[in-house]
PDB file of N, CA and C in Angstrom:
ATOM      1  N   MET A   1     126.337  -6.531 177.450  1.00 73.00           N
ATOM      2  CA  MET A   1     127.101  -5.951 178.499  1.00 73.00           C
ATOM      3  C   MET A   1     126.516  -4.616 178.946  1.00 73.00           C
ATOM      4  N   LEU A   2     125.254  -4.426 178.682  1.00 76.00           N
ATOM      5  CA  LEU A   2     124.623  -3.204 179.160  1.00 76.00           C
ATOM      6  C   LEU A   2     124.352  -3.321 180.647  1.00 76.00           C
ATOM      7  N   GLY A   3     124.572  -2.224 181.325  1.00 76.00           N
ATOM      8  CA  GLY A   3     124.295  -2.180 182.752  1.00 76.00           C
ATOM      9  C   GLY A   3     123.487  -0.935 183.044  1.00 76.00           C
ATOM     10  N   ASN A   4     122.838  -0.936 184.177  1.00 78.00           N
ATOM     11  CA  ASN A   4     122.119   0.274 184.555  1.00 78.00           C
ATOM     12  C   ASN A   4     122.454   0.621 185.996  1.00 78.00           C
ATOM     13  N   ASP A   5     122.274   1.890 186.300  1.00 81.00           N
ATOM     14  CA  ASP A   5     122.578   2.383 187.629  1.00 81.00           C
ATOM     15  C   ASP A   5     121.629   3.542 187.908  1.00 81.00           C
ATOM     16  N   VAL A   6     121.561   3.932 189.139  1.00 85.00           N
ATOM     17  CA  VAL A   6     120.707   5.059 189.519  1.00 85.00           C
ATOM     18  C   VAL A   6     121.605   6.161 190.075  1.00 85.00           C
ATOM     19  N   ILE A   7     121.384   7.371 189.573  1.00 85.00           N
ATOM     20  CA  ILE A   7     122.092   8.535 190.113  1.00 85.00           C
ATOM     21  C   ILE A   7     121.044   9.492 190.674  1.00 85.00           C
ATOM     22  N   LEU A   8     121.489  10.388 191.516  1.00 89.00           N
ATOM     23  CA  LEU A   8     120.578  11.387 192.080  1.00 89.00           C
ATOM     24  C   LEU A   8     120.804  12.710 191.370  1.00 89.00           C
ATOM     25  N   ASP A   9     119.745  13.218 190.775  1.00 88.00           N
ATOM     26  CA  ASP A   9     119.790  14.484 190.038  1.00 88.00           C
ATOM     27  C   ASP A   9     119.317  15.597 190.976  1.00 88.00           C
ATOM     28  N   TYR A  10     120.199  16.586 191.240  1.00 90.00           N
ATOM     29  CA  TYR A  10     119.877  17.694 192.144  1.00 90.00           C
ATOM     30  C   TYR A  10     119.547  18.978 191.372  1.00 90.00           C
ATOM     31  N   SER A  11     119.250  18.882 190.087  1.00 88.00           N
ATOM     32  CA  SER A  11     119.023  20.089 189.284  1.00 88.00           C
ATOM     33  C   SER A  11     117.813  20.892 189.739  1.00 88.00           C
ATOM     34  N   LYS A  12     116.878  20.282 190.408  1.00 88.00           N
ATOM     35  CA  LYS A  12     115.686  20.994 190.898  1.00 88.00           C
ATOM     36  C   LYS A  12     115.817  21.357 192.379  1.00 88.00           C
ATOM     37  N   GLY A  13     117.017  21.142 192.932  1.00 89.00           N
ATOM     38  CA  GLY A  13     117.248  21.515 194.311  1.00 89.00           C
ATOM     39  C   GLY A  13     117.032  20.386 195.304  1.00 89.00           C
ATOM     40  N   TYR A  14     116.521  19.272 194.852  1.00 90.00           N
ATOM     41  CA  TYR A  14     116.315  18.122 195.733  1.00 90.00           C
ATOM     42  C   TYR A  14     116.675  16.855 194.929  1.00 90.00           C
ATOM     43  N   PRO A  15     116.997  15.763 195.622  1.00 90.00           N
ATOM     44  CA  PRO A  15     117.434  14.557 194.889  1.00 90.00           C
ATOM     45  C   PRO A  15     116.279  13.892 194.120  1.00 90.00           C
ATOM     46  N   MET A  16     116.497  13.697 192.823  1.00 90.00           N
ATOM     47  CA  MET A  16     115.545  12.975 191.975  1.00 90.00           C
ATOM     48  C   MET A  16     116.294  11.784 191.381  1.00 90.00           C
ATOM     49  N   PRO A  17     115.861  10.575 191.700  1.00 91.00           N
ATOM     50  CA  PRO A  17     116.563   9.413 191.133  1.00 91.00           C
ATOM     51  C   PRO A  17     116.413   9.375 189.609  1.00 91.00           C
ATOM     52  N   GLN A  18     117.528   9.138 188.944  1.00 89.00           N
ATOM     53  CA  GLN A  18     117.540   9.026 187.480  1.00 89.00           C
ATOM     54  C   GLN A  18     118.231   7.712 187.119  1.00 89.00           C
ATOM     55  N   SER A  19     117.618   6.959 186.267  1.00 89.00           N
ATOM     56  CA  SER A  19     118.221   5.715 185.807  1.00 89.00           C
ATOM     57  C   SER A  19     119.087   6.008 184.596  1.00 89.00           C
ATOM     58  N   ILE A  20     120.297   5.460 184.607  1.00 84.00           N
ATOM     59  CA  ILE A  20     121.173   5.600 183.448  1.00 84.00           C
ATOM     60  C   ILE A  20     121.550   4.213 182.960  1.00 84.00           C
ATOM     61  N   VAL A  21     121.681   4.098 181.659  1.00 86.00           N
ATOM     62  CA  VAL A  21     122.031   2.826 181.038  1.00 86.00           C
ATOM     63  C   VAL A  21     123.290   3.038 180.227  1.00 86.00           C
ATOM     64  N   GLY A  22     124.192   2.068 180.278  1.00 86.00           N
ATOM     65  CA  GLY A  22     125.421   2.180 179.500  1.00 86.00           C
ATOM     66  C   GLY A  22     126.183   0.873 179.473  1.00 86.00           C
ATOM     67  N   PHE A  23     127.301   0.904 178.798  1.00 88.00           N
ATOM     68  CA  PHE A  23     128.161  -0.270 178.683  1.00 88.00           C
ATOM     69  C   PHE A  23     128.892  -0.475 179.999  1.00 88.00           C
ATOM     70  N   ASP A  24     128.796  -1.687 180.559  1.00 86.00           N
ATOM     71  CA  ASP A  24     129.437  -2.008 181.834  1.00 86.00           C
ATOM     72  C   ASP A  24     130.799  -2.636 181.549  1.00 86.00           C
ATOM     73  N   GLN A  25     131.829  -1.790 181.479  1.00 89.00           N
ATOM     74  CA  GLN A  25     133.180  -2.246 181.143  1.00 89.00           C
ATOM     75  C   GLN A  25     133.729  -3.228 182.168  1.00 89.00           C
ATOM     76  N   GLU A  26     133.499  -2.985 183.454  1.00 89.00           N
ATOM     77  CA  GLU A  26     134.012  -3.883 184.496  1.00 89.00           C
ATOM     78  C   GLU A  26     133.401  -5.273 184.373  1.00 89.00           C
ATOM     79  N   LYS A  27     132.101  -5.335 184.146  1.00 88.00           N
ATOM     80  CA  LYS A  27     131.434  -6.631 183.981  1.00 88.00           C
ATOM     81  C   LYS A  27     131.979  -7.342 182.747  1.00 88.00           C
ATOM     82  N   TYR A  28     132.159  -6.595 181.668  1.00 92.00           N
ATOM     83  CA  TYR A  28     132.701  -7.156 180.432  1.00 92.00           C
ATOM     84  C   TYR A  28     134.080  -7.757 180.675  1.00 92.00           C
ATOM     85  N   GLU A  29     134.943  -7.037 181.365  1.00 95.00           N
ATOM     86  CA  GLU A  29     136.297  -7.521 181.624  1.00 95.00           C
ATOM     87  C   GLU A  29     136.284  -8.743 182.541  1.00 95.00           C
ATOM     88  N   ARG A  30     135.406  -8.738 183.557  1.00 95.00           N
ATOM     89  CA  ARG A  30     135.285  -9.917 184.443  1.00 95.00           C
ATOM     90  C   ARG A  30     134.866 -11.146 183.653  1.00 95.00           C
ATOM     91  N   LEU A  31     133.869 -10.982 182.790  1.00 95.00           N
ATOM     92  CA  LEU A  31     133.380 -12.114 182.000  1.00 95.00           C
ATOM     93  C   LEU A  31     134.422 -12.577 180.986  1.00 95.00           C
ATOM     94  N   GLN A  32     135.159 -11.633 180.399  1.00 97.00           N
ATOM     95  CA  GLN A  32     136.224 -11.994 179.472  1.00 97.00           C
ATOM     96  C   GLN A  32     137.288 -12.830 180.180  1.00 97.00           C
ATOM     97  N   GLU A  33     137.690 -12.392 181.361  1.00 97.00           N
ATOM     98  CA  GLU A  33     138.702 -13.110 182.144  1.00 97.00           C
ATOM     99  C   GLU A  33     138.211 -14.513 182.499  1.00 97.00           C
ATOM    100  N   ARG A  34     136.957 -14.607 182.947  1.00 97.00           N
ATOM    101  CA  ARG A  34     136.373 -15.907 183.290  1.00 97.00           C
ATOM    102  C   ARG A  34     136.360 -16.837 182.080  1.00 97.00           C
ATOM    103  N   ASP A  35     135.961 -16.299 180.928  1.00 97.00           N
ATOM    104  CA  ASP A  35     135.892 -17.110 179.718  1.00 97.00           C
ATOM    105  C   ASP A  35     137.269 -17.557 179.247  1.00 97.00           C
ATOM    106  N   LEU A  36     138.274 -16.686 179.368  1.00 97.00           N
ATOM    107  CA  LEU A  36     139.631 -17.057 178.975  1.00 97.00           C
ATOM    108  C   LEU A  36     140.176 -18.174 179.860  1.00 97.00           C
ATOM    109  N   LYS A  37     139.911 -18.089 181.177  1.00 98.00           N
ATOM    110  CA  LYS A  37     140.353 -19.153 182.084  1.00 98.00           C
ATOM    111  C   LYS A  37     139.667 -20.473 181.747  1.00 98.00           C
ATOM    112  N   ARG A  38     138.375 -20.405 181.470  1.00 97.00           N
ATOM    113  CA  ARG A  38     137.618 -21.603 181.106  1.00 97.00           C
ATOM    114  C   ARG A  38     138.149 -22.207 179.806  1.00 97.00           C
ATOM    115  N   LYS A  39     138.448 -21.349 178.829  1.00 97.00           N
ATOM    116  CA  LYS A  39     138.988 -21.813 177.550  1.00 97.00           C
ATOM    117  C   LYS A  39     140.330 -22.509 177.751  1.00 97.00           C
ATOM    118  N   GLU A  40     141.216 -21.906 178.555  1.00 97.00           N
ATOM    119  CA  GLU A  40     142.525 -22.512 178.826  1.00 97.00           C
ATOM    120  C   GLU A  40     142.378 -23.859 179.508  1.00 97.00           C
ATOM    121  N   ARG A  41     141.452 -23.941 180.473  1.00 97.00           N
ATOM    122  CA  ARG A  41     141.227 -25.203 181.186  1.00 97.00           C
ATOM    123  C   ARG A  41     140.709 -26.285 180.231  1.00 97.00           C
ATOM    124  N   LEU A  42     139.786 -25.917 179.337  1.00 94.00           N
ATOM    125  CA  LEU A  42     139.241 -26.880 178.385  1.00 94.00           C
ATOM    126  C   LEU A  42     140.278 -27.314 177.355  1.00 94.00           C
ATOM    127  N   GLU A  43     141.121 -26.384 176.917  1.00 95.00           N
ATOM    128  CA  GLU A  43     142.179 -26.746 175.975  1.00 95.00           C
ATOM    129  C   GLU A  43     143.153 -27.730 176.600  1.00 95.00           C
ATOM    130  N   LYS A  44     143.496 -27.503 177.866  1.00 96.00           N
ATOM    131  CA  LYS A  44     144.401 -28.417 178.569  1.00 96.00           C
ATOM    132  C   LYS A  44     143.754 -29.794 178.701  1.00 96.00           C
ATOM    133  N   GLU A  45     142.470 -29.810 179.032  1.00 94.00           N
ATOM    134  CA  GLU A  45     141.750 -31.077 179.166  1.00 94.00           C
ATOM    135  C   GLU A  45     141.709 -31.818 177.830  1.00 94.00           C
ATOM    136  N   CYS A  46     141.488 -31.107 176.738  1.00 91.00           N
ATOM    137  CA  CYS A  46     141.476 -31.738 175.409  1.00 91.00           C
ATOM    138  C   CYS A  46     142.831 -32.345 175.078  1.00 91.00           C
ATOM    139  N   GLU A  47     143.905 -31.629 175.416  1.00 94.00           N
ATOM    140  CA  GLU A  47     145.251 -32.156 175.182  1.00 94.00           C
ATOM    141  C   GLU A  47     145.483 -33.427 175.983  1.00 94.00           C
ATOM    142  N   GLU A  48     145.012 -33.457 177.227  1.00 93.00           N
ATOM    143  CA  GLU A  48     145.176 -34.642 178.066  1.00 93.00           C
ATOM    144  C   GLU A  48     144.410 -35.831 177.489  1.00 93.00           C
ATOM    145  N   VAL A  49     143.205 -35.596 176.998  1.00 91.00           N
ATOM    146  CA  VAL A  49     142.408 -36.675 176.400  1.00 91.00           C
ATOM    147  C   VAL A  49     143.101 -37.200 175.148  1.00 91.00           C
ATOM    148  N   GLU A  50     143.591 -36.286 174.297  1.00 93.00           N
ATOM    149  CA  GLU A  50     144.283 -36.721 173.086  1.00 93.00           C
ATOM    150  C   GLU A  50     145.540 -37.518 173.422  1.00 93.00           C
ATOM    151  N   HIS A  51     146.289 -37.077 174.425  1.00 94.00           N
ATOM    152  CA  HIS A  51     147.488 -37.794 174.848  1.00 94.00           C
ATOM    153  C   HIS A  51     147.124 -39.192 175.359  1.00 94.00           C
ATOM    154  N   TYR A  52     146.046 -39.276 176.140  1.00 92.00           N
ATOM    155  CA  TYR A  52     145.580 -40.559 176.672  1.00 92.00           C
ATOM    156  C   TYR A  52     145.210 -41.508 175.535  1.00 92.00           C
ATOM    157  N   VAL A  53     144.454 -40.993 174.561  1.00 93.00           N
ATOM    158  CA  VAL A  53     144.009 -41.830 173.439  1.00 93.00           C
ATOM    159  C   VAL A  53     145.200 -42.256 172.592  1.00 93.00           C
ATOM    160  N   GLU A  54     146.164 -41.376 172.396  1.00 94.00           N
ATOM    161  CA  GLU A  54     147.344 -41.730 171.609  1.00 94.00           C
ATOM    162  C   GLU A  54     148.145 -42.850 172.268  1.00 94.00           C
ATOM    163  N   GLY A  55     148.012 -43.006 173.576  1.00 92.00           N
ATOM    164  CA  GLY A  55     148.732 -44.052 174.295  1.00 92.00           C
ATOM    165  C   GLY A  55     148.099 -45.430 174.206  1.00 92.00           C
ATOM    166  N   ILE A  56     146.948 -45.541 173.581  1.00 93.00           N
ATOM    167  CA  ILE A  56     146.264 -46.842 173.453  1.00 93.00           C
ATOM    168  C   ILE A  56     146.921 -47.620 172.319  1.00 93.00           C
ATOM    169  N   LYS A  57     147.482 -48.764 172.670  1.00 93.00           N
ATOM    170  CA  LYS A  57     148.245 -49.564 171.702  1.00 93.00           C
ATOM    171  C   LYS A  57     147.357 -50.356 170.733  1.00 93.00           C
ATOM    172  N   ASP A  58     146.244 -50.905 171.224  1.00 92.00           N
ATOM    173  CA  ASP A  58     145.337 -51.695 170.390  1.00 92.00           C
ATOM    174  C   ASP A  58     144.699 -50.787 169.331  1.00 92.00           C
ATOM    175  N   ALA A  59     144.922 -51.103 168.048  1.00 93.00           N
ATOM    176  CA  ALA A  59     144.486 -50.231 166.951  1.00 93.00           C
ATOM    177  C   ALA A  59     142.968 -50.038 166.929  1.00 93.00           C
ATOM    178  N   GLN A  60     142.219 -51.126 167.090  1.00 93.00           N
ATOM    179  CA  GLN A  60     140.764 -51.014 167.049  1.00 93.00           C
ATOM    180  C   GLN A  60     140.257 -50.162 168.220  1.00 93.00           C
ATOM    181  N   LEU A  61     140.773 -50.425 169.387  1.00 94.00           N
ATOM    182  CA  LEU A  61     140.387 -49.670 170.571  1.00 94.00           C
ATOM    183  C   LEU A  61     140.794 -48.200 170.436  1.00 94.00           C
ATOM    184  N   HIS A  62     141.972 -47.974 169.889  1.00 94.00           N
ATOM    185  CA  HIS A  62     142.440 -46.611 169.634  1.00 94.00           C
ATOM    186  C   HIS A  62     141.446 -45.874 168.723  1.00 94.00           C
ATOM    187  N   ASN A  63     141.009 -46.535 167.658  1.00 92.00           N
ATOM    188  CA  ASN A  63     140.045 -45.924 166.732  1.00 92.00           C
ATOM    189  C   ASN A  63     138.707 -45.665 167.413  1.00 92.00           C
ATOM    190  N   ILE A  64     138.265 -46.590 168.244  1.00 91.00           N
ATOM    191  CA  ILE A  64     136.997 -46.408 168.967  1.00 91.00           C
ATOM    192  C   ILE A  64     137.085 -45.175 169.857  1.00 91.00           C
ATOM    193  N   PHE A  65     138.147 -45.092 170.640  1.00 92.00           N
ATOM    194  CA  PHE A  65     138.310 -43.947 171.534  1.00 92.00           C
ATOM    195  C   PHE A  65     138.432 -42.641 170.739  1.00 92.00           C
ATOM    196  N   ARG A  66     139.185 -42.667 169.645  1.00 91.00           N
ATOM    197  CA  ARG A  66     139.360 -41.461 168.841  1.00 91.00           C
ATOM    198  C   ARG A  66     138.014 -40.998 168.268  1.00 91.00           C
ATOM    199  N   MET A  67     137.255 -41.931 167.699  1.00 90.00           N
ATOM    200  CA  MET A  67     135.967 -41.555 167.107  1.00 90.00           C
ATOM    201  C   MET A  67     134.995 -41.050 168.167  1.00 90.00           C
ATOM    202  N   TYR A  68     134.966 -41.711 169.316  1.00 89.00           N
ATOM    203  CA  TYR A  68     133.956 -41.397 170.329  1.00 89.00           C
ATOM    204  C   TYR A  68     134.322 -40.186 171.177  1.00 89.00           C
ATOM    205  N   TYR A  69     135.590 -40.077 171.590  1.00 87.00           N
ATOM    206  CA  TYR A  69     135.970 -39.017 172.518  1.00 87.00           C
ATOM    207  C   TYR A  69     136.617 -37.801 171.863  1.00 87.00           C
ATOM    208  N   ILE A  70     137.235 -37.972 170.709  1.00 87.00           N
ATOM    209  CA  ILE A  70     137.914 -36.832 170.090  1.00 87.00           C
ATOM    210  C   ILE A  70     137.145 -36.343 168.869  1.00 87.00           C
ATOM    211  N   ASP A  71     136.881 -37.236 167.933  1.00 82.00           N
ATOM    212  CA  ASP A  71     136.142 -36.837 166.742  1.00 82.00           C
ATOM    213  C   ASP A  71     134.656 -36.697 167.038  1.00 82.00           C
ATOM    214  N   GLY A  72     134.240 -37.125 168.219  1.00 67.00           N
ATOM    215  CA  GLY A  72     132.833 -37.103 168.608  1.00 67.00           C
ATOM    216  C   GLY A  72     132.282 -35.720 168.869  1.00 67.00           C
ATOM    217  N   VAL A  73     133.079 -34.701 168.567  1.00 58.00           N
ATOM    218  CA  VAL A  73     132.598 -33.340 168.757  1.00 58.00           C
ATOM    219  C   VAL A  73     131.347 -33.128 167.908  1.00 58.00           C
ATOM    220  N   ASN A  74     131.247 -33.873 166.839  1.00 60.00           N
ATOM    221  CA  ASN A  74     130.090 -33.755 165.956  1.00 60.00           C
ATOM    222  C   ASN A  74     129.002 -34.740 166.365  1.00 60.00           C
ATOM    223  N   ALA A  75     128.905 -35.021 167.660  1.00 60.00           N
ATOM    224  CA  ALA A  75     127.857 -35.860 168.242  1.00 60.00           C
ATOM    225  C   ALA A  75     127.859 -37.289 167.708  1.00 60.00           C
ATOM    226  N   VAL A  76     129.047 -37.875 167.598  1.00 79.00           N
ATOM    227  CA  VAL A  76     129.130 -39.282 167.227  1.00 79.00           C
ATOM    228  C   VAL A  76     128.866 -40.092 168.488  1.00 79.00           C
ATOM    229  N   ASN A  77     127.841 -40.934 168.455  1.00 87.00           N
ATOM    230  CA  ASN A  77     127.548 -41.750 169.633  1.00 87.00           C
ATOM    231  C   ASN A  77     128.047 -43.180 169.407  1.00 87.00           C
ATOM    232  N   GLN A  78     127.893 -44.023 170.418  1.00 88.00           N
ATOM    233  CA  GLN A  78     128.414 -45.388 170.330  1.00 88.00           C
ATOM    234  C   GLN A  78     127.756 -46.175 169.196  1.00 88.00           C
ATOM    235  N   THR A  79     126.499 -45.931 168.924  1.00 89.00           N
ATOM    236  CA  THR A  79     125.811 -46.628 167.833  1.00 89.00           C
ATOM    237  C   THR A  79     126.453 -46.287 166.494  1.00 89.00           C
ATOM    238  N   GLU A  80     126.764 -45.024 166.282  1.00 89.00           N
ATOM    239  CA  GLU A  80     127.398 -44.613 165.028  1.00 89.00           C
ATOM    240  C   GLU A  80     128.819 -45.162 164.915  1.00 89.00           C
ATOM    241  N   VAL A  81     129.551 -45.168 166.033  1.00 89.00           N
ATOM    242  CA  VAL A  81     130.899 -45.744 166.029  1.00 89.00           C
ATOM    243  C   VAL A  81     130.804 -47.228 165.676  1.00 89.00           C
ATOM    244  N   ALA A  82     129.847 -47.914 166.275  1.00 90.00           N
ATOM    245  CA  ALA A  82     129.666 -49.347 166.012  1.00 90.00           C
ATOM    246  C   ALA A  82     129.399 -49.607 164.530  1.00 90.00           C
ATOM    247  N   LYS A  83     128.560 -48.778 163.909  1.00 90.00           N
ATOM    248  CA  LYS A  83     128.277 -48.942 162.473  1.00 90.00           C
ATOM    249  C   LYS A  83     129.531 -48.734 161.638  1.00 90.00           C
ATOM    250  N   MET A  84     130.350 -47.749 162.028  1.00 89.00           N
ATOM    251  CA  MET A  84     131.554 -47.434 161.249  1.00 89.00           C
ATOM    252  C   MET A  84     132.585 -48.554 161.289  1.00 89.00           C
ATOM    253  N   ILE A  85     132.656 -49.271 162.415  1.00 90.00           N
ATOM    254  CA  ILE A  85     133.672 -50.331 162.496  1.00 90.00           C
ATOM    255  C   ILE A  85     133.054 -51.725 162.526  1.00 90.00           C
ATOM    256  N   HIS A  86     131.762 -51.798 162.197  1.00 93.00           N
ATOM    257  CA  HIS A  86     131.058 -53.067 162.022  1.00 93.00           C
ATOM    258  C   HIS A  86     131.059 -53.943 163.274  1.00 93.00           C
ATOM    259  N   LEU A  87     130.670 -53.350 164.397  1.00 93.00           N
ATOM    260  CA  LEU A  87     130.500 -54.074 165.650  1.00 93.00           C
ATOM    261  C   LEU A  87     129.156 -53.690 166.246  1.00 93.00           C
ATOM    262  N   GLU A  88     128.734 -54.436 167.249  1.00 94.00           N
ATOM    263  CA  GLU A  88     127.508 -54.094 167.964  1.00 94.00           C
ATOM    264  C   GLU A  88     127.799 -52.932 168.916  1.00 94.00           C
ATOM    265  N   ARG A  89     126.786 -52.130 169.197  1.00 93.00           N
ATOM    266  CA  ARG A  89     126.952 -51.014 170.116  1.00 93.00           C
ATOM    267  C   ARG A  89     127.358 -51.504 171.498  1.00 93.00           C
ATOM    268  N   SER A  90     126.772 -52.623 171.934  1.00 94.00           N
ATOM    269  CA  SER A  90     127.113 -53.152 173.254  1.00 94.00           C
ATOM    270  C   SER A  90     128.584 -53.572 173.318  1.00 94.00           C
ATOM    271  N   THR A  91     129.121 -54.052 172.200  1.00 94.00           N
ATOM    272  CA  THR A  91     130.536 -54.429 172.155  1.00 94.00           C
ATOM    273  C   THR A  91     131.415 -53.185 172.325  1.00 94.00           C
ATOM    274  N   ILE A  92     131.026 -52.110 171.684  1.00 92.00           N
ATOM    275  CA  ILE A  92     131.767 -50.844 171.822  1.00 92.00           C
ATOM    276  C   ILE A  92     131.768 -50.413 173.281  1.00 92.00           C
ATOM    277  N   SER A  93     130.588 -50.438 173.889  1.00 93.00           N
ATOM    278  CA  SER A  93     130.451 -50.025 175.276  1.00 93.00           C
ATOM    279  C   SER A  93     131.311 -50.891 176.203  1.00 93.00           C
ATOM    280  N   LYS A  94     131.278 -52.193 175.991  1.00 94.00           N
ATOM    281  CA  LYS A  94     132.067 -53.104 176.824  1.00 94.00           C
ATOM    282  C   LYS A  94     133.563 -52.878 176.650  1.00 94.00           C
ATOM    283  N   LYS A  95     133.997 -52.659 175.410  1.00 94.00           N
ATOM    284  CA  LYS A  95     135.424 -52.426 175.163  1.00 94.00           C
ATOM    285  C   LYS A  95     135.893 -51.143 175.867  1.00 94.00           C
ATOM    286  N   ILE A  96     135.081 -50.099 175.769  1.00 92.00           N
ATOM    287  CA  ILE A  96     135.428 -48.834 176.423  1.00 92.00           C
ATOM    288  C   ILE A  96     135.488 -49.026 177.937  1.00 92.00           C
ATOM    289  N   ASP A  97     134.448 -49.630 178.499  1.00 94.00           N
ATOM    290  CA  ASP A  97     134.399 -49.838 179.951  1.00 94.00           C
ATOM    291  C   ASP A  97     135.568 -50.692 180.430  1.00 94.00           C
ATOM    292  N   ARG A  98     135.839 -51.779 179.729  1.00 93.00           N
ATOM    293  CA  ARG A  98     136.913 -52.692 180.124  1.00 93.00           C
ATOM    294  C   ARG A  98     138.266 -51.969 180.102  1.00 93.00           C
ATOM    295  N   TYR A  99     138.516 -51.217 179.040  1.00 93.00           N
ATOM    296  CA  TYR A  99     139.796 -50.519 178.938  1.00 93.00           C
ATOM    297  C   TYR A  99     139.937 -49.472 180.047  1.00 93.00           C
ATOM    298  N   LEU A 100     138.866 -48.725 180.301  1.00 91.00           N
ATOM    299  CA  LEU A 100     138.929 -47.703 181.346  1.00 91.00           C
ATOM    300  C   LEU A 100     139.137 -48.314 182.727  1.00 91.00           C
ATOM    301  N   GLN A 101     138.507 -49.454 182.986  1.00 92.00           N
ATOM    302  CA  GLN A 101     138.694 -50.131 184.273  1.00 92.00           C
ATOM    303  C   GLN A 101     140.128 -50.619 184.416  1.00 92.00           C
ATOM    304  N   LEU A 102     140.656 -51.258 183.372  1.00 89.00           N
ATOM    305  CA  LEU A 102     142.039 -51.743 183.425  1.00 89.00           C
ATOM    306  C   LEU A 102     143.016 -50.578 183.558  1.00 89.00           C
ATOM    307  N   SER A 103     142.748 -49.506 182.850  1.00 86.00           N
ATOM    308  CA  SER A 103     143.606 -48.327 182.914  1.00 86.00           C
ATOM    309  C   SER A 103     143.566 -47.719 184.314  1.00 86.00           C
ATOM    310  N   HIS A 104     142.392 -47.667 184.906  1.00 81.00           N
ATOM    311  CA  HIS A 104     142.239 -47.110 186.250  1.00 81.00           C
ATOM    312  C   HIS A 104     142.985 -47.971 187.278  1.00 81.00           C
ATOM    313  N   LYS A 105     142.857 -49.299 187.152  1.00 80.00           N
ATOM    314  CA  LYS A 105     143.564 -50.201 188.078  1.00 80.00           C
ATOM    315  C   LYS A 105     145.070 -50.063 187.904  1.00 80.00           C
ATOM    316  N   SER A 106     145.521 -49.941 186.659  1.00 75.00           N
ATOM    317  CA  SER A 106     146.934 -49.784 186.387  1.00 75.00           C
ATOM    318  C   SER A 106     147.449 -48.475 186.982  1.00 75.00           C
ATOM    319  N   HIS A 107     146.658 -47.435 186.880  1.00 65.00           N
ATOM    320  CA  HIS A 107     147.037 -46.131 187.428  1.00 65.00           C
ATOM    321  C   HIS A 107     147.127 -46.190 188.955  1.00 65.00           C
ATOM    322  N   GLU A 108     146.178 -46.891 189.585  1.00 68.00           N
ATOM    323  CA  GLU A 108     146.179 -47.012 191.051  1.00 68.00           C
ATOM    324  C   GLU A 108     147.404 -47.772 191.540  1.00 68.00           C
ATOM    325  N   SER A 109     147.833 -48.779 190.785  1.00 65.00           N
ATOM    326  CA  SER A 109     148.977 -49.567 191.225  1.00 65.00           C
ATOM    327  C   SER A 109     150.290 -48.777 191.133  1.00 65.00           C
ATOM    328  N   HIS A 110     150.304 -47.717 190.317  1.00 59.00           N
ATOM    329  CA  HIS A 110     151.500 -46.892 190.209  1.00 59.00           C
ATOM    330  C   HIS A 110     151.569 -45.798 191.275  1.00 59.00           C
ATOM    331  N   ILE A 111     150.500 -45.632 192.005  1.00 56.00           N
ATOM    332  CA  ILE A 111     150.473 -44.562 193.029  1.00 56.00           C
ATOM    333  C   ILE A 111     151.084 -45.049 194.313  1.00 56.00           C
TER     334      ILE A 111
END
């Protein structure tokens, strides 16, 4: 958060530019505010994803979504999910795609 600015030094009777360096409190506060808003937005998004996954009735599909979208913070990919539940990676991908398509169509019909 260091910032620099130029001031004019008149100690010799004429303006001499002087560079000053210091902590930029305004920039720090702007960035803090931006980061807090981003954090709040991401927390809300995480809650929405968890709520969505909790609404999946099929146990296997629920576990797939939980491992891939929620527990996947540790970089769990579809191949690793497939190994954990003894399915092919392509099967995982198809199940996810199919559920999302059906969910999207169901959502559109309620609008």
